[in-house]
Coordinates of C-alpha atoms in Angstrom, one line a residue:
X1 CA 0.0 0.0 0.0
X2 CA 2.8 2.3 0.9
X3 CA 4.0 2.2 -2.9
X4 CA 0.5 3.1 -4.5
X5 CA 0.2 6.7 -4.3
X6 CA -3.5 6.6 -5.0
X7 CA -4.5 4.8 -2.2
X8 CA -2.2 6.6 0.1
X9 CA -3.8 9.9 -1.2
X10 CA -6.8 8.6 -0.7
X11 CA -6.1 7.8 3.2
X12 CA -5.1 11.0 3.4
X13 CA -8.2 12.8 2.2
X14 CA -10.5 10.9 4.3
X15 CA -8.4 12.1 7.4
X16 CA -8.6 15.3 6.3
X17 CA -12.1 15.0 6.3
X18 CA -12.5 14.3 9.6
X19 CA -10.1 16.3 11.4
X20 CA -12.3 19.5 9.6
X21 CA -14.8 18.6 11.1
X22 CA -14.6 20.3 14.3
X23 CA -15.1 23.8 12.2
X24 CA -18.6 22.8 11.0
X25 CA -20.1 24.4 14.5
X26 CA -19.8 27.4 12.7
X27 CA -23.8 26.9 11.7
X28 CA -25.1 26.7 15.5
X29 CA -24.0 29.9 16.8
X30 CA -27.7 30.4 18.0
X31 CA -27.2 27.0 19.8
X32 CA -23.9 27.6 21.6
X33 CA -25.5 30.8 22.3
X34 CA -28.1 28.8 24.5
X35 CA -26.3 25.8 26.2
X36 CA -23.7 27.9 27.3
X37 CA -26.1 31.3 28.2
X38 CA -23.8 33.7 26.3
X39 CA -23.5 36.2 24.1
X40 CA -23.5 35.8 20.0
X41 CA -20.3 37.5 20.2
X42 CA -18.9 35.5 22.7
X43 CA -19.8 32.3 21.1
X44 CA -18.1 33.6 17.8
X45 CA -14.9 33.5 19.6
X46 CA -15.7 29.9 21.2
X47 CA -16.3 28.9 17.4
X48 CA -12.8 30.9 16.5
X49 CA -10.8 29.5 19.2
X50 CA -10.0 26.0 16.8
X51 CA -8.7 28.3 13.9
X52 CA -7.2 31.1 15.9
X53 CA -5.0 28.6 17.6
X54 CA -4.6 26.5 14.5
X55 CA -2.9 30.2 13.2
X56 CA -0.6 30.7 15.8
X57 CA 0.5 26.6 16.1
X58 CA 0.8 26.4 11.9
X59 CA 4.3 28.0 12.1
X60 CA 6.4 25.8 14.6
X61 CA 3.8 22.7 15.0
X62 CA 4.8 21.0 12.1
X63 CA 8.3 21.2 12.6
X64 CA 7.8 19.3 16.2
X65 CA 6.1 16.5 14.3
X66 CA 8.1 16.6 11.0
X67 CA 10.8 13.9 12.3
X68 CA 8.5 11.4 13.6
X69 CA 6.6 8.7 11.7
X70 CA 3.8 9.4 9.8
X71 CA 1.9 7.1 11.4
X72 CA 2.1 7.5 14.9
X73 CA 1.9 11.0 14.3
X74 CA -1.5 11.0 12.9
X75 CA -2.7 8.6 15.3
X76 CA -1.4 10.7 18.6
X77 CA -3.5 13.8 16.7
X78 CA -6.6 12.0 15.9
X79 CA -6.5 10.4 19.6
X80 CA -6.7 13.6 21.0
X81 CA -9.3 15.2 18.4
X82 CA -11.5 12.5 19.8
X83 CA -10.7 12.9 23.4
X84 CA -11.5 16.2 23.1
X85 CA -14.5 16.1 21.5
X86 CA -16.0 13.6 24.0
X87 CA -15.0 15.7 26.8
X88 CA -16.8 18.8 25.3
X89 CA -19.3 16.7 24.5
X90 CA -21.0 16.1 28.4
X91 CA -19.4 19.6 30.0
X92 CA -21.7 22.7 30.3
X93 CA -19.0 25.3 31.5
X94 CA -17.8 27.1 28.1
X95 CA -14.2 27.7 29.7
X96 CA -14.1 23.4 29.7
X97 CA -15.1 23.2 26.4
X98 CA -12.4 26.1 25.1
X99 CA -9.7 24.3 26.7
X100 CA -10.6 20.9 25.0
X101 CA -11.5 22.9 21.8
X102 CA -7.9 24.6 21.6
X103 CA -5.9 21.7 22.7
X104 CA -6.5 19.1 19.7
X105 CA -6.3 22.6 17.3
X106 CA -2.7 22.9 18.7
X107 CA -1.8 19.5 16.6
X108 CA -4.2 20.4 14.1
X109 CA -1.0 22.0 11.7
X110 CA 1.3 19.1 12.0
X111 CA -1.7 16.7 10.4
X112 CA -2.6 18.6 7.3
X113 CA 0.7 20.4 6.8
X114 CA 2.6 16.9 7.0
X115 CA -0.6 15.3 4.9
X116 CA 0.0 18.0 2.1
X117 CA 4.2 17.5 2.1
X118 CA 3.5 13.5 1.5
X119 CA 1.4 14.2 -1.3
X120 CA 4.0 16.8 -2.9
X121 CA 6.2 14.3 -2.3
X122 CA 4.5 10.7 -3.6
X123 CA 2.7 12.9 -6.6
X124 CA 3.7 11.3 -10.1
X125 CA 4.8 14.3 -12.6
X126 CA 2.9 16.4 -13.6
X127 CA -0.3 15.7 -10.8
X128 CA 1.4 17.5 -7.9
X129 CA -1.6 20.6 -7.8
X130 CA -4.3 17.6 -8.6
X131 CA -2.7 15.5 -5.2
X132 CA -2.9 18.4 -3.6
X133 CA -6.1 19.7 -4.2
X134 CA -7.5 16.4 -3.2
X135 CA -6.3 17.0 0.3
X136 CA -8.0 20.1 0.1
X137 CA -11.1 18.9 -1.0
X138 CA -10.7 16.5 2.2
X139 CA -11.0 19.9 4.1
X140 CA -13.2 21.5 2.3
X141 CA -15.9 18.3 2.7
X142 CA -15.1 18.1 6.6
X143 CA -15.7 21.8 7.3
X144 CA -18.7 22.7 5.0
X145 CA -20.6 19.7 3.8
X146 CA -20.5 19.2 7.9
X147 CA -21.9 22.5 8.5
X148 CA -25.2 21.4 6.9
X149 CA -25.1 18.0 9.1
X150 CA -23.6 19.6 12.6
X151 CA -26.6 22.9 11.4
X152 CA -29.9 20.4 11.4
X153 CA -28.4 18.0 14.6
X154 CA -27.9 21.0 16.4
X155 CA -31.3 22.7 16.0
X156 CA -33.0 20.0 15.6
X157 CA -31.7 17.8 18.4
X158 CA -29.6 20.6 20.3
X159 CA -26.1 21.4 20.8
X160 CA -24.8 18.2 22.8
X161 CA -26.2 15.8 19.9
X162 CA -24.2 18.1 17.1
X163 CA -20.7 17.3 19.1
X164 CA -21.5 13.6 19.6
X165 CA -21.6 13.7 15.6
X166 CA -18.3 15.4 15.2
X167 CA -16.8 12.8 18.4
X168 CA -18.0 9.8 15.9
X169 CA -16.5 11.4 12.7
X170 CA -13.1 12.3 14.4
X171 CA -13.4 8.3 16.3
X172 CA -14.0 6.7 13.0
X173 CA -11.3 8.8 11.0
X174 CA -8.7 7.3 13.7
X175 CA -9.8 3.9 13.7
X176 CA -9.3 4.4 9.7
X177 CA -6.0 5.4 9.8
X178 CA -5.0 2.3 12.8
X179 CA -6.1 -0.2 10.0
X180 CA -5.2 0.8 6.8
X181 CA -2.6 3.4 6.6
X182 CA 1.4 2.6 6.2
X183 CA 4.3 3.4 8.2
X184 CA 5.7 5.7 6.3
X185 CA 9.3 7.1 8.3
X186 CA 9.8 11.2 8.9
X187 CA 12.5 13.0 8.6
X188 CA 15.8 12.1 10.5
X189 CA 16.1 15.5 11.8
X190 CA 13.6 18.6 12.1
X191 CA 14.2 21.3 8.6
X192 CA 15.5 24.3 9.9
X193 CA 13.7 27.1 10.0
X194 CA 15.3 29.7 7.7
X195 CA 13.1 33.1 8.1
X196 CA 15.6 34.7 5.5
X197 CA 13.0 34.5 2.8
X198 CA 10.0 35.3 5.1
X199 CA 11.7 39.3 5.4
X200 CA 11.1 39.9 1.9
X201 CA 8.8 42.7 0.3
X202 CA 7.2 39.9 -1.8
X203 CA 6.5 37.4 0.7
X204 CA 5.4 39.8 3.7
X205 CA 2.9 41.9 0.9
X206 CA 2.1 38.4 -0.5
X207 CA 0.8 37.1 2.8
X208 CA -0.8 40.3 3.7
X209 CA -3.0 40.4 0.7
X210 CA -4.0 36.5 1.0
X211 CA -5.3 36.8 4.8
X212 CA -8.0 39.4 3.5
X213 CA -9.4 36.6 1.5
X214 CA -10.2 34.3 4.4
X215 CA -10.9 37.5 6.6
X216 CA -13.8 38.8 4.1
X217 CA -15.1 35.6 3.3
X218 CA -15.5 34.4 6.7
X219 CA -17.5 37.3 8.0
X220 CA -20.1 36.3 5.5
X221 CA -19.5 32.6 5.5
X222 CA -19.6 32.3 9.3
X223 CA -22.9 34.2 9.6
X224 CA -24.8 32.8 6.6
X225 CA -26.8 30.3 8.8
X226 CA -27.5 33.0 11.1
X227 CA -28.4 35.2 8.5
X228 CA -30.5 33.0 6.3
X229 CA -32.6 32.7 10.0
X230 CA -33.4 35.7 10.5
X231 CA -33.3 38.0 7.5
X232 CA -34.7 35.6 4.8
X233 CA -36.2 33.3 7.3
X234 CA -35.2 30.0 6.1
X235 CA -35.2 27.5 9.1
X236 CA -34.3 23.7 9.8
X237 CA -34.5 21.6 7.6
X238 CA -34.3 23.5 4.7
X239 CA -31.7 25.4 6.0
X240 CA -29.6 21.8 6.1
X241 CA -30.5 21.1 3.0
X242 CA -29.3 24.4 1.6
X243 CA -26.5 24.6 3.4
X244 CA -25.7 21.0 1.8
X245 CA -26.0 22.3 -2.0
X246 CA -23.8 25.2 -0.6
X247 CA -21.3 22.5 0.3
X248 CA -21.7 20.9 -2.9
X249 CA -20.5 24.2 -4.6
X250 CA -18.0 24.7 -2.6
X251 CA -16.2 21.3 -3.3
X252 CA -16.5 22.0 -6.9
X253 CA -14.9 25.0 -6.8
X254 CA -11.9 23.8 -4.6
X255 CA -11.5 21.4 -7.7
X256 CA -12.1 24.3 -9.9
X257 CA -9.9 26.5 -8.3
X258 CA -6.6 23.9 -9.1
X259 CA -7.8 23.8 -12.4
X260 CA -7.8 27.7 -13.5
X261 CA -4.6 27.6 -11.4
X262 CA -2.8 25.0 -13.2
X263 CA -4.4 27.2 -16.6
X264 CA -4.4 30.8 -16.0
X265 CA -2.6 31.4 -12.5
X266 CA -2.4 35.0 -12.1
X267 CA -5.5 36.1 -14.3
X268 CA -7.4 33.8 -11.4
X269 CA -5.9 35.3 -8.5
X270 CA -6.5 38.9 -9.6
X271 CA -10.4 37.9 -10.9
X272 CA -11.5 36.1 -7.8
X273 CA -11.2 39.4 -5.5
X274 CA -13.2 41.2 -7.4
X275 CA -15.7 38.4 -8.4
X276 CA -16.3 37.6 -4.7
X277 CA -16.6 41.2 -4.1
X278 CA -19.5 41.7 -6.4
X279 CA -21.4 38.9 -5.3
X280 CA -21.1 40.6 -1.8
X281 CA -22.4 44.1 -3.1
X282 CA -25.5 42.6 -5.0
X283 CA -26.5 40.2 -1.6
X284 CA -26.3 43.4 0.2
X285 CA -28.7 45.3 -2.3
X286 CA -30.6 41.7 -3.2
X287 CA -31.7 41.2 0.1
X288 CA -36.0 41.3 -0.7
X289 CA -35.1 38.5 -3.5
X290 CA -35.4 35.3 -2.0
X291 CA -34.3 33.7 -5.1
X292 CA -31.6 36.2 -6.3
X293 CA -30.0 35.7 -2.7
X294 CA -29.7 32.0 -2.5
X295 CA -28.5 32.4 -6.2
X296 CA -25.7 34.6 -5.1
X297 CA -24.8 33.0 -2.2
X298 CA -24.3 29.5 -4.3
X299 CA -21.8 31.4 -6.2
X300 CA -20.0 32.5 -3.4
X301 CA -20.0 29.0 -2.1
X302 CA -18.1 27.9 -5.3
X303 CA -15.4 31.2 -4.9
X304 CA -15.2 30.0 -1.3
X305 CA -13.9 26.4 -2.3
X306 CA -11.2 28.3 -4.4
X307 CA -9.8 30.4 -2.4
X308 CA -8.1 27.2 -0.5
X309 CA -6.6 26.6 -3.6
X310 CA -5.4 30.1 -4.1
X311 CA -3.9 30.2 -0.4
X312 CA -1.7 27.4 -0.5
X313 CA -0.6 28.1 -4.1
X314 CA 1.1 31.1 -3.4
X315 CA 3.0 30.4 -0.1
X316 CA 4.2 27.1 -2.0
X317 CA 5.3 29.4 -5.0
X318 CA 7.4 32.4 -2.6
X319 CA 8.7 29.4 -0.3
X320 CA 9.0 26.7 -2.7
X321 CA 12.2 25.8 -1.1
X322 CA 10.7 24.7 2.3
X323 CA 7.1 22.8 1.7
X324 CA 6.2 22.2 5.3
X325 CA 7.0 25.8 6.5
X326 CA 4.8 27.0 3.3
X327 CA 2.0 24.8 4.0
X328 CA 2.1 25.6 7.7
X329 CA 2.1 29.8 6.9
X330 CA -0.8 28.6 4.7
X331 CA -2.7 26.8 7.3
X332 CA -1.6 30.0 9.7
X333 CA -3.1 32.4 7.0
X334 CA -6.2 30.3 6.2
X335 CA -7.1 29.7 9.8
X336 CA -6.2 33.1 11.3
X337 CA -8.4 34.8 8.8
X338 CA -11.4 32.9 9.6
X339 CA -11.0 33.3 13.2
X340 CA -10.9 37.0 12.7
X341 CA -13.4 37.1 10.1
X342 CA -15.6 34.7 12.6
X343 CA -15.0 37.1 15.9
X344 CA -15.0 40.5 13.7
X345 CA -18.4 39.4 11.7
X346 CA -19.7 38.2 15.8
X347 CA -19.2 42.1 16.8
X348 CA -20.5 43.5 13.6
X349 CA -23.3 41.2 13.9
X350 CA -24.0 42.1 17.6
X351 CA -23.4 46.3 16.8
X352 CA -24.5 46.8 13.8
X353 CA -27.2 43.7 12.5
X354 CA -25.9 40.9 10.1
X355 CA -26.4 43.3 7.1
X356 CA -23.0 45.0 7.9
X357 CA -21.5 41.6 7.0
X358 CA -21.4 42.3 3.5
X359 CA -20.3 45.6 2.6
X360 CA -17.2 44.2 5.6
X361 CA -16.5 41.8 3.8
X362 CA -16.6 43.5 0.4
X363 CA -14.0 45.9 1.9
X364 CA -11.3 42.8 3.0
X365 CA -11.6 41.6 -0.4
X366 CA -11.1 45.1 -2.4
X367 CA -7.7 45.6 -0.2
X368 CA -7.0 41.7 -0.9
X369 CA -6.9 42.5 -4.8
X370 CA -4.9 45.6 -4.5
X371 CA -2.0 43.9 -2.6
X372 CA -2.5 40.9 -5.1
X373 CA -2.3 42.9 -7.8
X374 CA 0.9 44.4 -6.7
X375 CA 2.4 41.8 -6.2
X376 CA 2.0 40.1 -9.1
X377 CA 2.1 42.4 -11.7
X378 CA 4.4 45.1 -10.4
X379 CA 6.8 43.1 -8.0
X380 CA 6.8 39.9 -10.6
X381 CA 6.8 37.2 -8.0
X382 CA 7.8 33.9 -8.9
X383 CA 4.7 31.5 -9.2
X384 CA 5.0 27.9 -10.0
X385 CA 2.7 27.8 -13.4
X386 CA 4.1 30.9 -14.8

C-alpha cells in the first residue's frame, strides 16, 4: 500500500475529512449561544478558538512533528481530536469546552501540513496541484458539507447531539488510519527554520494580501446560517438542506480552483477578488429577493472552495524551497483569517445587524486585490505555473 500513491492519497483525504470537522459548528452559533447562556459575540470566539490557535500553532507545529513517523503522528493527533470532542461533549461550562476545543487545534497543523508535504512528495509528474487539491477537498468536505449535518443536529436535536456527531467522525477517521494506513518514516532531523526569505517585500505583501481573502469571506460565510434565519427566514431543515448544496459548490470549486490555477494562475488570483466582491455588493442590495440571494450565495460558495486553492498556491510558490513551512504559513493564513473574520463578523453582527457583514466583507476583499495585484504584476513574484 505504501507504494501506491492513489491509495495513500486517498487515506489521506478521508483524514482530512475528519479532522475539519470540528469547524462545521460554525452553523449553530444560536445553539452555543443557549447551552452555554452567552452572548452571540462570545460564542463567535468559542467557534474561533479552533482556527485562531490553528494560526498561531501552523508556524512551529509542524516542525515538532516533522521527524516522527507518519503514522504514529497522525494517530497521537486523531487520539486527541476524539478525546477532546468527548469531553466537550457532556461539560456545560464554556471555559471546559475552550480548553478541549484549543488543545486538539494545537496538533491540528502538523496533520494537514505533514498530509500536504507526502502528497507533494508521492505525486507522479505532472499531478502535484491535482494530489494536492484532493487533500484540500478532504477539508473542504469536513468543514462545510459538515456544516449542513452539525446545522440540522444541532437545531433540531440541540447542541450536545451536534458534538457527539463530530466525536464519531473524528473516532471513525482514527480507527481508519489504525487499520489501513502505512508506516511511512519522517525525517531524521527537524528542517531548519530559515526566516531569511519570510523578510522579503514579496512574501510579507504576499501574505498580507491572502489573509484578507479568508478574513472577508469568513464574515459572510460564518454568519450565513445566522443570516438566512433571520433576515430571509429560512429554518431547519431546509436550511440543512441548503446549506448542503452550498457544500456541494464549494467542493466543486476547490477542484475548480486547481484547475484555473494549473491554466491561468495569475489572471485567477486577480479575478476572484473582485468576483467575490460583487457577489457581496449585490446580496447586500438583493436582500428582498429570495431567489436572487440564495443564487448569489451558491456562487460564493463555489469562490469560497477556491480560495483554498489560491492560499496554498502562493506560499508554495514564494517558499518553494521549504514545503512544510509553506503549508504551515498557509494553514496560519487560512485559519487566522477565519478566526478574525468569525469574531469581527460576531461584533459587527452584535453592533450593527448581520447586514453590515457584507459591505465588511466587500471591503477585505477590495484591499485583498490591491496587494494581489501588486504583487503580481508590479513586483513579478515567482509563481510555480508561470
Amino acid at each position: 500500500m505504501k507504494n501506491n500513491p492513489k491509495i495513500l492519497l486517498y487515506i489521506l483525504m478521508l483524514s482530512s475529512l475528519g479532522i475539519n470537522t470540528p469547524l462545521s459548528i460554525i452553523g449553530i452559533i444560536s445553539e452555543i449561544s443557549q447551552y452555554f447562556n452567552t452572548s452571540i459575540a462570545i460564542s463567535g470566539l468559542y467557534v474561533s478558538s479552533f482556527t485562531f490557535t490553528i494560526a498561531i500553532c501552523g508556524l512551529f507545529v509542524p516542525t515538532l512533528f516533522s521527524r516522527f513517523e507518519r503514522k504514529k503522528t497522525f494517530l497521537s493527533i486523531l487520539s486527541v481530536f476524539a478525546l477532546a470532542n468527548f469531553v466537550i461533549i457532556f461539560t456545560d461550562n464554556i471555559f471546559i469546552a475552550s480548553f478541549f476545543r484549543i488543545l486538539s487545534a494545537v496538533f491540528y497543523p502538523a496533520f494537514i501540513s505533514i498530509a500536504l508535504t507526502v502528497c507533494e512528495e508521492i505525486a507522479p509528474e505532472g499531478e502535484k496541484q491535482d494530489y494536492i487539491t484532493k487533500i484540500l477537498l478532504g477539508i473542504s468536505v469536513g468543514s462545510i458539507v459538515g456544516l449542513p449535518i452539525t446545522t440540522a443536529l444541532g437545531t433540531i436535536f440541540g447542541y450536545q447531539v451536534a458534538m457527539f456527531w463530530i466525536f464519531s467522525i473524528n473516532f471513525l477517521t482514527l480507527i481508519l488510519i489504525v487499520l489501513f494506513f502505512p508506516k511511512i518514516s519522517g525525517k531524521a532531523t527537524s528542517y531548519k527554520m530559515s526566516f531569511s526569505s519570510l523578510k522579503s517585500e514579496e512574501f510579507i505583501l504576499s501574505s498580507v494580501g491572502i489573509v484578507m481573502m479568508p478574513i472577508g469571506a469568513s464574515i459572510v460565510y460564518n454568519y450565513l446560517p445566522y443570516f438566512l434565519q433571520t433576515v430571509s427566514h429560512i429554518y431547519t431543515y431546509k436550511l440543512s438542506i441548503f446549506l448542503f448544496v452550498y457544500g456541494v459548490f464549494s467542493i466543486f470549486g476547490t477542484w475548480l480552483g486547481g484547475k484555473l490555477i494549473s491554466m491561468k494562475d495569475k489572471l485567477t488570483l486577480i479575478v476572484f477578488q473582485i468576483v467575490c466582491a460583487s457577489v457581496f455588493v449585490a446580496l447586500y442590495f438583493s436582500v428582498d429577493y429570495i431567489v436572487i440571494v440564495l443564487t448569489l450565495i451558491l456562487i460564493f460558495g463555489i469562490l469560497d472552495g477556491m480560495g483554498y486553492n489560491l492560499i496554498q498556491y502562493i506560499e508554495t510558490s514564494v517558499l518553494s524551497d521549504n514545503l512544510e513551512l509553506a503549508n504551515g504559513i498557509f494553514l496560519s493564513i487560512l485559519n487566522g483569517g477565519i478566526a478574525l473574520g468569525i469574531a469581527i463578523g460576531g461584533f459587527l453582527v452584535d453592533g450593527f445587524g448581520v447586514m453590515s457583514i457584507f459591505p465588511a466583507g466587500t471591503i477585505f476583499l477590495l484591499l485583498a486585490f490591491i496587494l494581489l495585484f501588486y504583487v503580481i504584476y508590479i513586483l513579478k513574484i515567482n509563481l510555480k505555473y508561470s
